[in-house]
PDB file of C-alpha atoms in Angstrom:
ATOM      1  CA  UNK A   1     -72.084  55.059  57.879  1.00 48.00           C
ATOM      2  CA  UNK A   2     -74.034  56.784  55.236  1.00 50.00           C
ATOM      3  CA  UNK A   3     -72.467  58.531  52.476  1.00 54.00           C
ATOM      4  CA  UNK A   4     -72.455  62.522  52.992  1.00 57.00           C
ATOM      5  CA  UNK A   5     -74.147  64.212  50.075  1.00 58.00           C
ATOM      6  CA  UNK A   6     -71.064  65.908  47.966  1.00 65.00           C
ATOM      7  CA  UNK A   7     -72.354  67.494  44.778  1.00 64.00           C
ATOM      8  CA  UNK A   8     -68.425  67.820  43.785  1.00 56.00           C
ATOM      9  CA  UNK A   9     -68.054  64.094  44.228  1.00 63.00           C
ATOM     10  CA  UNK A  10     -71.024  63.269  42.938  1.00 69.00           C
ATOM     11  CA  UNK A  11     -69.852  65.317  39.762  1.00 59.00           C
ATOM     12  CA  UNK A  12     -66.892  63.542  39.652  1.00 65.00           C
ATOM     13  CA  UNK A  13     -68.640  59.949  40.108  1.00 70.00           C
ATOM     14  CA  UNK A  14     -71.666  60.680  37.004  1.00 73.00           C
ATOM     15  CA  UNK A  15     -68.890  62.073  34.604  1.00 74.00           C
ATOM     16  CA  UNK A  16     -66.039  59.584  34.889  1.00 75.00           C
ATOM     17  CA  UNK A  17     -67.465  56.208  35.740  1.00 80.00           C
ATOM     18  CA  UNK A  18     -69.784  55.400  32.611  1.00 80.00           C
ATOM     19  CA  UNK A  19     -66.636  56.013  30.409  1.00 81.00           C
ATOM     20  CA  UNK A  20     -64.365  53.890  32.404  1.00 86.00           C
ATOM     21  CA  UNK A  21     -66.757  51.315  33.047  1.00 89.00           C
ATOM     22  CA  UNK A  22     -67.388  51.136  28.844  1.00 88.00           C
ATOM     23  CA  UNK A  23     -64.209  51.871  27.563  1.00 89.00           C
ATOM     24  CA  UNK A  24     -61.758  49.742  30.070  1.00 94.00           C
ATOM     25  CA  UNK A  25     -61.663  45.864  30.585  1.00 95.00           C
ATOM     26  CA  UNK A  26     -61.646  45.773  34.010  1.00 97.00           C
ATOM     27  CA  UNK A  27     -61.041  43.025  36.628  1.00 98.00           C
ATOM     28  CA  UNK A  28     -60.922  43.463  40.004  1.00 98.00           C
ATOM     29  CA  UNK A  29     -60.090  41.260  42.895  1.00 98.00           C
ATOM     30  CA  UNK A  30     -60.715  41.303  46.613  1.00 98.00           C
ATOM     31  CA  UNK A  31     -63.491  43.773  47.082  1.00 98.00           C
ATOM     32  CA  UNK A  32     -64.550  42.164  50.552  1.00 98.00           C
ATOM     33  CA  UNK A  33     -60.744  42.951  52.063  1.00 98.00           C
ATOM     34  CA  UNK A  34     -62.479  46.267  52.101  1.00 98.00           C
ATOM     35  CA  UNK A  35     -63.924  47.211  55.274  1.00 97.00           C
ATOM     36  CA  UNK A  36     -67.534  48.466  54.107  1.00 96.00           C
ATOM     37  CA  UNK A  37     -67.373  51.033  57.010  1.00 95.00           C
ATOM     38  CA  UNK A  38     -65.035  52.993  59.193  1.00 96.00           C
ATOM     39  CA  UNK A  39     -61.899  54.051  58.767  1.00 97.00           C
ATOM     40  CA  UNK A  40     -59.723  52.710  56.260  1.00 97.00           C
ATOM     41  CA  UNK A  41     -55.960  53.417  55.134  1.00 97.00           C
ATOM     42  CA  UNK A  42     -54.987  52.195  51.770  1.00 98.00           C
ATOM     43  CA  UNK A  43     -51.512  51.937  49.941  1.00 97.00           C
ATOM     44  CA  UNK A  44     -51.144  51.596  46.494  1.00 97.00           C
ATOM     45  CA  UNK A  45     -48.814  51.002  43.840  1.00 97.00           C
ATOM     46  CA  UNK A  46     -48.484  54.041  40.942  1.00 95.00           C
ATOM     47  CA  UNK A  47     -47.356  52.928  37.616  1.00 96.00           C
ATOM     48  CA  UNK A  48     -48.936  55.566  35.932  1.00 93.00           C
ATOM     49  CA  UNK A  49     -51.055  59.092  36.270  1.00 88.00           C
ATOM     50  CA  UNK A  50     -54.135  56.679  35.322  1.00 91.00           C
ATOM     51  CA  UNK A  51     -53.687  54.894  38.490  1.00 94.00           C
ATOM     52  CA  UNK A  52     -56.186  57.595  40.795  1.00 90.00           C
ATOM     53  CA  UNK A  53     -58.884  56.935  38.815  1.00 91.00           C
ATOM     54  CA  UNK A  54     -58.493  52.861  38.811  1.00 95.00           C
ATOM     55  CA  UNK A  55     -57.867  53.029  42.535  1.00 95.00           C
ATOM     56  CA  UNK A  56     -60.952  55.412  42.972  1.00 92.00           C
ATOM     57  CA  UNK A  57     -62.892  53.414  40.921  1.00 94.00           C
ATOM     58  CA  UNK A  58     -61.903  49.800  42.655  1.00 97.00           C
ATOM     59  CA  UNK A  59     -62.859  51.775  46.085  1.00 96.00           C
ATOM     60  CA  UNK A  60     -66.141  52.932  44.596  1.00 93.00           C
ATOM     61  CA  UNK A  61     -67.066  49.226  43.508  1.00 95.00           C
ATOM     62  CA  UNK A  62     -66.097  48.577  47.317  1.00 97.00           C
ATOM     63  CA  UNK A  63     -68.921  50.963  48.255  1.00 93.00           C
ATOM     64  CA  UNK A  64     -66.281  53.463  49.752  1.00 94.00           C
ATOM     65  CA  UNK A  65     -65.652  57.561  48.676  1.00 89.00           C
ATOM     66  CA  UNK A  66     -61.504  58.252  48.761  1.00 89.00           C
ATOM     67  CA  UNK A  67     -59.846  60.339  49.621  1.00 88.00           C
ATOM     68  CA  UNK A  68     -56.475  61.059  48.043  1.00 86.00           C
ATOM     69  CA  UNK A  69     -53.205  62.694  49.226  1.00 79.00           C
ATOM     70  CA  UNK A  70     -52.783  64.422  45.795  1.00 66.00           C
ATOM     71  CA  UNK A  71     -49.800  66.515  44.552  1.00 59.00           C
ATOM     72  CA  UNK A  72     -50.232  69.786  45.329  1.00 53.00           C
ATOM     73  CA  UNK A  73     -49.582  71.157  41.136  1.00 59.00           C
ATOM     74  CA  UNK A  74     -52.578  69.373  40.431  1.00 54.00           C
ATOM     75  CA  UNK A  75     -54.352  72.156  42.240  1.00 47.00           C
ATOM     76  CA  UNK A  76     -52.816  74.868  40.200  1.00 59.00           C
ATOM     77  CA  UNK A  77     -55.604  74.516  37.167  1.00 57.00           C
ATOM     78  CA  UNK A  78     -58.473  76.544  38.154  1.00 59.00           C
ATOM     79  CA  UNK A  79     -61.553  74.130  37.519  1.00 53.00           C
ATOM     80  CA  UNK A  80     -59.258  71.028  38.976  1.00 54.00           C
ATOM     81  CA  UNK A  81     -58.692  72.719  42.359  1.00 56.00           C
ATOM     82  CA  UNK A  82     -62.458  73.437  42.165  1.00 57.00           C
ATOM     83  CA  UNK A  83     -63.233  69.724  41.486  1.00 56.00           C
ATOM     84  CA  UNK A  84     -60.409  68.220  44.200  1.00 55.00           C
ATOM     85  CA  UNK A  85     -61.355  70.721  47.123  1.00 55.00           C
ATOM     86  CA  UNK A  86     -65.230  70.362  46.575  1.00 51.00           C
ATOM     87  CA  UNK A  87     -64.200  66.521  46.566  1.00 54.00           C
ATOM     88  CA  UNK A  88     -62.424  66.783  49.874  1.00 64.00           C
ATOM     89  CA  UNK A  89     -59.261  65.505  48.591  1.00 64.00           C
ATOM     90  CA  UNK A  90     -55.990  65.899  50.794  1.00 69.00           C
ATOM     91  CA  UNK A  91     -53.145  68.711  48.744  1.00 67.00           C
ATOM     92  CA  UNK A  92     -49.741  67.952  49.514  1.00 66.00           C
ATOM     93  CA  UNK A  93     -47.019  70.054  48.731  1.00 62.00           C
ATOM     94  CA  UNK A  94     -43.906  67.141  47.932  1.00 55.00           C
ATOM     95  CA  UNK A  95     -40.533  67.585  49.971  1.00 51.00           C
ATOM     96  CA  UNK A  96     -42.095  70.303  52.123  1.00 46.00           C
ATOM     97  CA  UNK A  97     -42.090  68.466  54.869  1.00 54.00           C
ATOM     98  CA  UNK A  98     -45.202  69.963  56.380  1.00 57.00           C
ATOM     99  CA  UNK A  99     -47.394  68.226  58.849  1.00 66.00           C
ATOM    100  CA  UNK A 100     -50.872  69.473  57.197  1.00 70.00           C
ATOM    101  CA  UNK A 101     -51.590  66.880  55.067  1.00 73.00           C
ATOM    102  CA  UNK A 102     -50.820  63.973  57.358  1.00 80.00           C
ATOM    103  CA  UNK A 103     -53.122  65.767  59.555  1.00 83.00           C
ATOM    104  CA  UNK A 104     -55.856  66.117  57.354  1.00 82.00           C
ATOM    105  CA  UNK A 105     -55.429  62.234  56.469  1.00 87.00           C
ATOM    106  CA  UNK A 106     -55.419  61.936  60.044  1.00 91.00           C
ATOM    107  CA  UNK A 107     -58.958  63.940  60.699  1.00 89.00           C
ATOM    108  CA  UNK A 108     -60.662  61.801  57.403  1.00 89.00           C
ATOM    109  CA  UNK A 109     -59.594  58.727  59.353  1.00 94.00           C
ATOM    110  CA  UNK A 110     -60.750  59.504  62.633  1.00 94.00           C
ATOM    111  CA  UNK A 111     -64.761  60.840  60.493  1.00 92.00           C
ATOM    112  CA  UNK A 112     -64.198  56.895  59.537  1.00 95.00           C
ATOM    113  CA  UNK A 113     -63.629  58.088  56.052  1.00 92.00           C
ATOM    114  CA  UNK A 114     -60.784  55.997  53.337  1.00 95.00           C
ATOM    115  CA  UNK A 115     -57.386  57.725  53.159  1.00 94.00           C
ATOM    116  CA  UNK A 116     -55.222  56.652  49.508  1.00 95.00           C
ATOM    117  CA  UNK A 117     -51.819  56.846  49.672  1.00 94.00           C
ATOM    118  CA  UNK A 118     -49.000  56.459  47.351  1.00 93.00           C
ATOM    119  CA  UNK A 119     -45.713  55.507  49.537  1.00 94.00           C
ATOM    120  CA  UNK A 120     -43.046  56.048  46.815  1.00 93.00           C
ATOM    121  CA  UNK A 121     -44.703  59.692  46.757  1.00 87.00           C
ATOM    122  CA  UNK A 122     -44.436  59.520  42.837  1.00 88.00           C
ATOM    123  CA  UNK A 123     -44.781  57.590  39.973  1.00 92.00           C
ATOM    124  CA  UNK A 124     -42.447  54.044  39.894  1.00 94.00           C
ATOM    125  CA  UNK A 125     -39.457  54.468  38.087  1.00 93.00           C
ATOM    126  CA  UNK A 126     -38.039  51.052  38.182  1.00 92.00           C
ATOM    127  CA  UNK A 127     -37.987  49.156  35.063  1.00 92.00           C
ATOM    128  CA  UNK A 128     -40.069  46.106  35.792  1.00 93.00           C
ATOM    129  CA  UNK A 129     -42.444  48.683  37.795  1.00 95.00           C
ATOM    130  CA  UNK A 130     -41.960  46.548  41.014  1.00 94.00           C
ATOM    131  CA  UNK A 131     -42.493  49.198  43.690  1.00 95.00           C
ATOM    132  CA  UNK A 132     -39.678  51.578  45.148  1.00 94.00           C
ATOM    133  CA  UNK A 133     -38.370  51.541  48.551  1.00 91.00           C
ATOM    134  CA  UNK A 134     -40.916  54.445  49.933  1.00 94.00           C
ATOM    135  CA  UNK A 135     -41.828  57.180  52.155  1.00 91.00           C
ATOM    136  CA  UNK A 136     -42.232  56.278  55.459  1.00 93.00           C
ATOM    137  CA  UNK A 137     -45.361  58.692  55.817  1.00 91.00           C
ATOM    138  CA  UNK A 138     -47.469  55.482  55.351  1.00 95.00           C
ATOM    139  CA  UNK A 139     -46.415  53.775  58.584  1.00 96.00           C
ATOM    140  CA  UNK A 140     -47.038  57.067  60.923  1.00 94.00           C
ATOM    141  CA  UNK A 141     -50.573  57.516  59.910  1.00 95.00           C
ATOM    142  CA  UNK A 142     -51.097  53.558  60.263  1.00 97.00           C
ATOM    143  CA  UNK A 143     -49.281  53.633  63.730  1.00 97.00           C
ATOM    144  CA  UNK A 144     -50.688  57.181  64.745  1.00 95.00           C
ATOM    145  CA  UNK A 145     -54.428  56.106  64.130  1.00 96.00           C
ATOM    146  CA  UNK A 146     -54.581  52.814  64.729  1.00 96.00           C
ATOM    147  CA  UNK A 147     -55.642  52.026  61.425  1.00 97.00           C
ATOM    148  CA  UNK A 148     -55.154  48.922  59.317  1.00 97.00           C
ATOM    149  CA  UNK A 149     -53.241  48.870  55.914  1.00 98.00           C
ATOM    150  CA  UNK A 150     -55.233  47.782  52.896  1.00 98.00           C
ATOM    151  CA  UNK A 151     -52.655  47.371  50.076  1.00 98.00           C
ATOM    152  CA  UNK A 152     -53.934  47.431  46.482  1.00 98.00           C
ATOM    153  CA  UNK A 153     -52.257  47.098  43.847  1.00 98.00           C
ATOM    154  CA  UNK A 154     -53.217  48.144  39.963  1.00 98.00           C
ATOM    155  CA  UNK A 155     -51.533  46.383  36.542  1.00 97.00           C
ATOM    156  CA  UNK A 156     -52.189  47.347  33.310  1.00 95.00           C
ATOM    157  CA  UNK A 157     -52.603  51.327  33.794  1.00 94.00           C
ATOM    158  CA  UNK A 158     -49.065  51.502  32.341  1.00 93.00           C
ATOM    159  CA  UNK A 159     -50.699  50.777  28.957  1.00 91.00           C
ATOM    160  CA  UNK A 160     -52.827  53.460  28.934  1.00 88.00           C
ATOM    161  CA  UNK A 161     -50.479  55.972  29.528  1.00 72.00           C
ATOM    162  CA  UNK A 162     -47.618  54.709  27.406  1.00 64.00           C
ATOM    163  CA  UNK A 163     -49.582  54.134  24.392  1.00 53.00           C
ATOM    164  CA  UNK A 164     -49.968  58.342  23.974  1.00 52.00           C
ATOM    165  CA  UNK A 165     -53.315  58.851  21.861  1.00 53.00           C
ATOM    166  CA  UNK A 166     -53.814  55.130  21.286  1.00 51.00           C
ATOM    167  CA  UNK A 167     -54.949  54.683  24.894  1.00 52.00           C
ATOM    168  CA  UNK A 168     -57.990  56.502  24.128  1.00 57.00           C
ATOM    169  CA  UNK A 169     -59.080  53.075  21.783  1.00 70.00           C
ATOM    170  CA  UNK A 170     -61.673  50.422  23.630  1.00 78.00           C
ATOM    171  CA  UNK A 171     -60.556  46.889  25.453  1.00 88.00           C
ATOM    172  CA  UNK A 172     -57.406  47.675  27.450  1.00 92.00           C
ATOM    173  CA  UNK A 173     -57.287  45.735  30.576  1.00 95.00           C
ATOM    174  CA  UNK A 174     -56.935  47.160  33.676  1.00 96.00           C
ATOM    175  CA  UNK A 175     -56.831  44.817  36.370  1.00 98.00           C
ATOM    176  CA  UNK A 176     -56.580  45.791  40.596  1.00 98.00           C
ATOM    177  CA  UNK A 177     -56.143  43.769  43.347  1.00 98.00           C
ATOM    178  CA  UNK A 178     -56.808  44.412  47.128  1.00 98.00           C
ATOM    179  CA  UNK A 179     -54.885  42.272  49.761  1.00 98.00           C
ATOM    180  CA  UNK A 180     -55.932  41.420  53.449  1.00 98.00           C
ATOM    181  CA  UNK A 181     -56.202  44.637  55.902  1.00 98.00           C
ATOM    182  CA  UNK A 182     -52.676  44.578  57.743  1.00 97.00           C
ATOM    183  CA  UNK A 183     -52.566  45.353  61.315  1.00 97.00           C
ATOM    184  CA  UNK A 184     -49.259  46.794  61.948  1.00 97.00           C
ATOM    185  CA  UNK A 185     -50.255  48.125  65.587  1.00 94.00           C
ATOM    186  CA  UNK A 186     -47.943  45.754  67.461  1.00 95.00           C
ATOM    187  CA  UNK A 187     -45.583  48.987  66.395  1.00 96.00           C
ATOM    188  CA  UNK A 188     -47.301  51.718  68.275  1.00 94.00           C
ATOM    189  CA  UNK A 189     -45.254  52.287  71.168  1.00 94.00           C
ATOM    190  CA  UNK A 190     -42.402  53.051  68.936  1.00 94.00           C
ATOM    191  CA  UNK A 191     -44.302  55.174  66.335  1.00 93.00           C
ATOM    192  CA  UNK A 192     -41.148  58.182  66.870  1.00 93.00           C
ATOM    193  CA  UNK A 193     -38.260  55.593  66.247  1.00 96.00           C
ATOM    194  CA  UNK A 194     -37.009  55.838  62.468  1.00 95.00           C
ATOM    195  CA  UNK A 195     -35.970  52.009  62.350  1.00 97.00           C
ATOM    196  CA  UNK A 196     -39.282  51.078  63.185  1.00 97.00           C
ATOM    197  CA  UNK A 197     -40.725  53.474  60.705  1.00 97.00           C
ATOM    198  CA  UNK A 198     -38.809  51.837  58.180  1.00 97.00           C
ATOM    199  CA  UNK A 199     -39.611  48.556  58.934  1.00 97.00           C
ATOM    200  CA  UNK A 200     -43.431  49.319  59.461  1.00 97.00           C
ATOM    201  CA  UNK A 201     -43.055  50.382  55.664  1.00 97.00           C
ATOM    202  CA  UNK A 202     -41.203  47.798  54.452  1.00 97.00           C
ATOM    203  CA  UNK A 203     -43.421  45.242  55.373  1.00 97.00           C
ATOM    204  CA  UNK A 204     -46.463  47.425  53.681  1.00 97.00           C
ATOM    205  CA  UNK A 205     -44.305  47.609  50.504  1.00 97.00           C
ATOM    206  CA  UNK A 206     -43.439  44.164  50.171  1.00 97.00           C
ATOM    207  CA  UNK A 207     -47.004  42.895  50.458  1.00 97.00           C
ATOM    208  CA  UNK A 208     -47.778  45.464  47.902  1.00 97.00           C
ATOM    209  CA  UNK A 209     -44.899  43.987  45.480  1.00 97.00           C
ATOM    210  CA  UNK A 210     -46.835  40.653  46.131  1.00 98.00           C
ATOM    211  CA  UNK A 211     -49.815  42.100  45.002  1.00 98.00           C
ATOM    212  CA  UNK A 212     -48.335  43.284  41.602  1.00 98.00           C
ATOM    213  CA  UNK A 213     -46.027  40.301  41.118  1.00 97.00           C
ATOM    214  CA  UNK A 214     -49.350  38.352  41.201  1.00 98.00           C
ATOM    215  CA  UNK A 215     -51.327  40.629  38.790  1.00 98.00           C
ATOM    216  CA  UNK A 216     -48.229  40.611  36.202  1.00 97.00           C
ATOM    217  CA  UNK A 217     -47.964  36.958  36.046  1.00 97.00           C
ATOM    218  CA  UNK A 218     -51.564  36.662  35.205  1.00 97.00           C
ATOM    219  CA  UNK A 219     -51.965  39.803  33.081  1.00 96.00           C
ATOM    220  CA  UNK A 220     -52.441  38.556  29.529  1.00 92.00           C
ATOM    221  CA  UNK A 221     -49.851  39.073  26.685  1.00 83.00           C
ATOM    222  CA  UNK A 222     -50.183  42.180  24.736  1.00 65.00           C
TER     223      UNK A 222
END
């Protein structure tokens, strides 16, 4: 499916990815477990506020545009809701409950477009950054649409963030990691039931935790 002509995007795209591309070490893994057309629904780990743009960059080496369910306070800076909207990203408003941005994921899947979502709905707070148990918003858009999971997971974007004004020097080493499309359709009939909710994302959080258990043992020593 060809790519839609979206000056915002393509904004976005010219002014971020020469400076990640230089000033990052980057390493990513698993490219092909990206379908290179049609719908796809990813879920991915979040360490740190870096992680959007490692994702969206991993997904842009893939040859995909995402399209992220982002916090809706993000939108409250005047040029950044200017950037997000013209970039067709998905505002969600966090312990609203409303149904409008699962929609809107919803409609982006069914135009065969990638949906990014973060299950723990903010960033990890555990310790040792393994995931937390999450939202179960992930398993009723996979179930709803019919839609494989593609977990991917980032490691290293912690650094950037945690080392304040010293992230800004060259060579850190961000690494991210895409596992093998899960089919979790088996589930459909009892997309309403909360136990199979919770299973449904279970099962997409623990192959996530394998996914960053695997990048952290390999990650080199600071």
């Amino acid at each position: 499916m060809p790519r839609r002509r979206e000056p915002w995007m393509r904004f976005a795209e010219s002014v971020l990815i020469p400076p990640l591309t230089v000033w990052f070490r980057w390493r990513f893994e698993g490219l092909s477990n990206v379908p290179a057309e049609g719908p796809v629904l990813v879920a991915a780990n979040h360490i740190s506020h870096f992680d959007p743009l490692a994702h969206a960059f991993f997904l842009e080496k893939a040859g995909r545009r995402p399209r992220f369910l982002a916090k809706s306070e993000l939108y409250r800076n005047p040029l950044l809701r200017r950037v997000l909207q013209g970039a067709r990203q998905i505002p969600v408003r966090r312990g609203s409950g409303e149904s409008a941005p699962v929609d809107a994921a919803m409609r982006s899947l069914r135009e065969g477009e990638v949906v990014v979502v973060y299950p723990e709905g903010t960033v990890t707070r555990n310790g040792d950054l393994t995931p937390m148990a999450a939202k179960t918003g992930i398993a009723r858009l996979t179930l709803a649409s019919g839609v494989p999971v593609v977990p991917i997971a980032v490691w290293g974007s912690q650094f950037v963030e945690r080392l304040g004004r010293k992230s800004f020097r060259p060579g850190i080493s961000v690494w991210v990691k895409a596992g093998v499309p899960r089919d979790l359709s088996e589930h459909e009939e009892n997309q309403e039931d909360p136990e199979t909710l919770r299973k449904v994302t279970d099962a997409v959080m623990s192959e996530l935790a394998l996914l960053v258990d695997d990048l952290r043992a390999r990650y080199p020593r600071r």
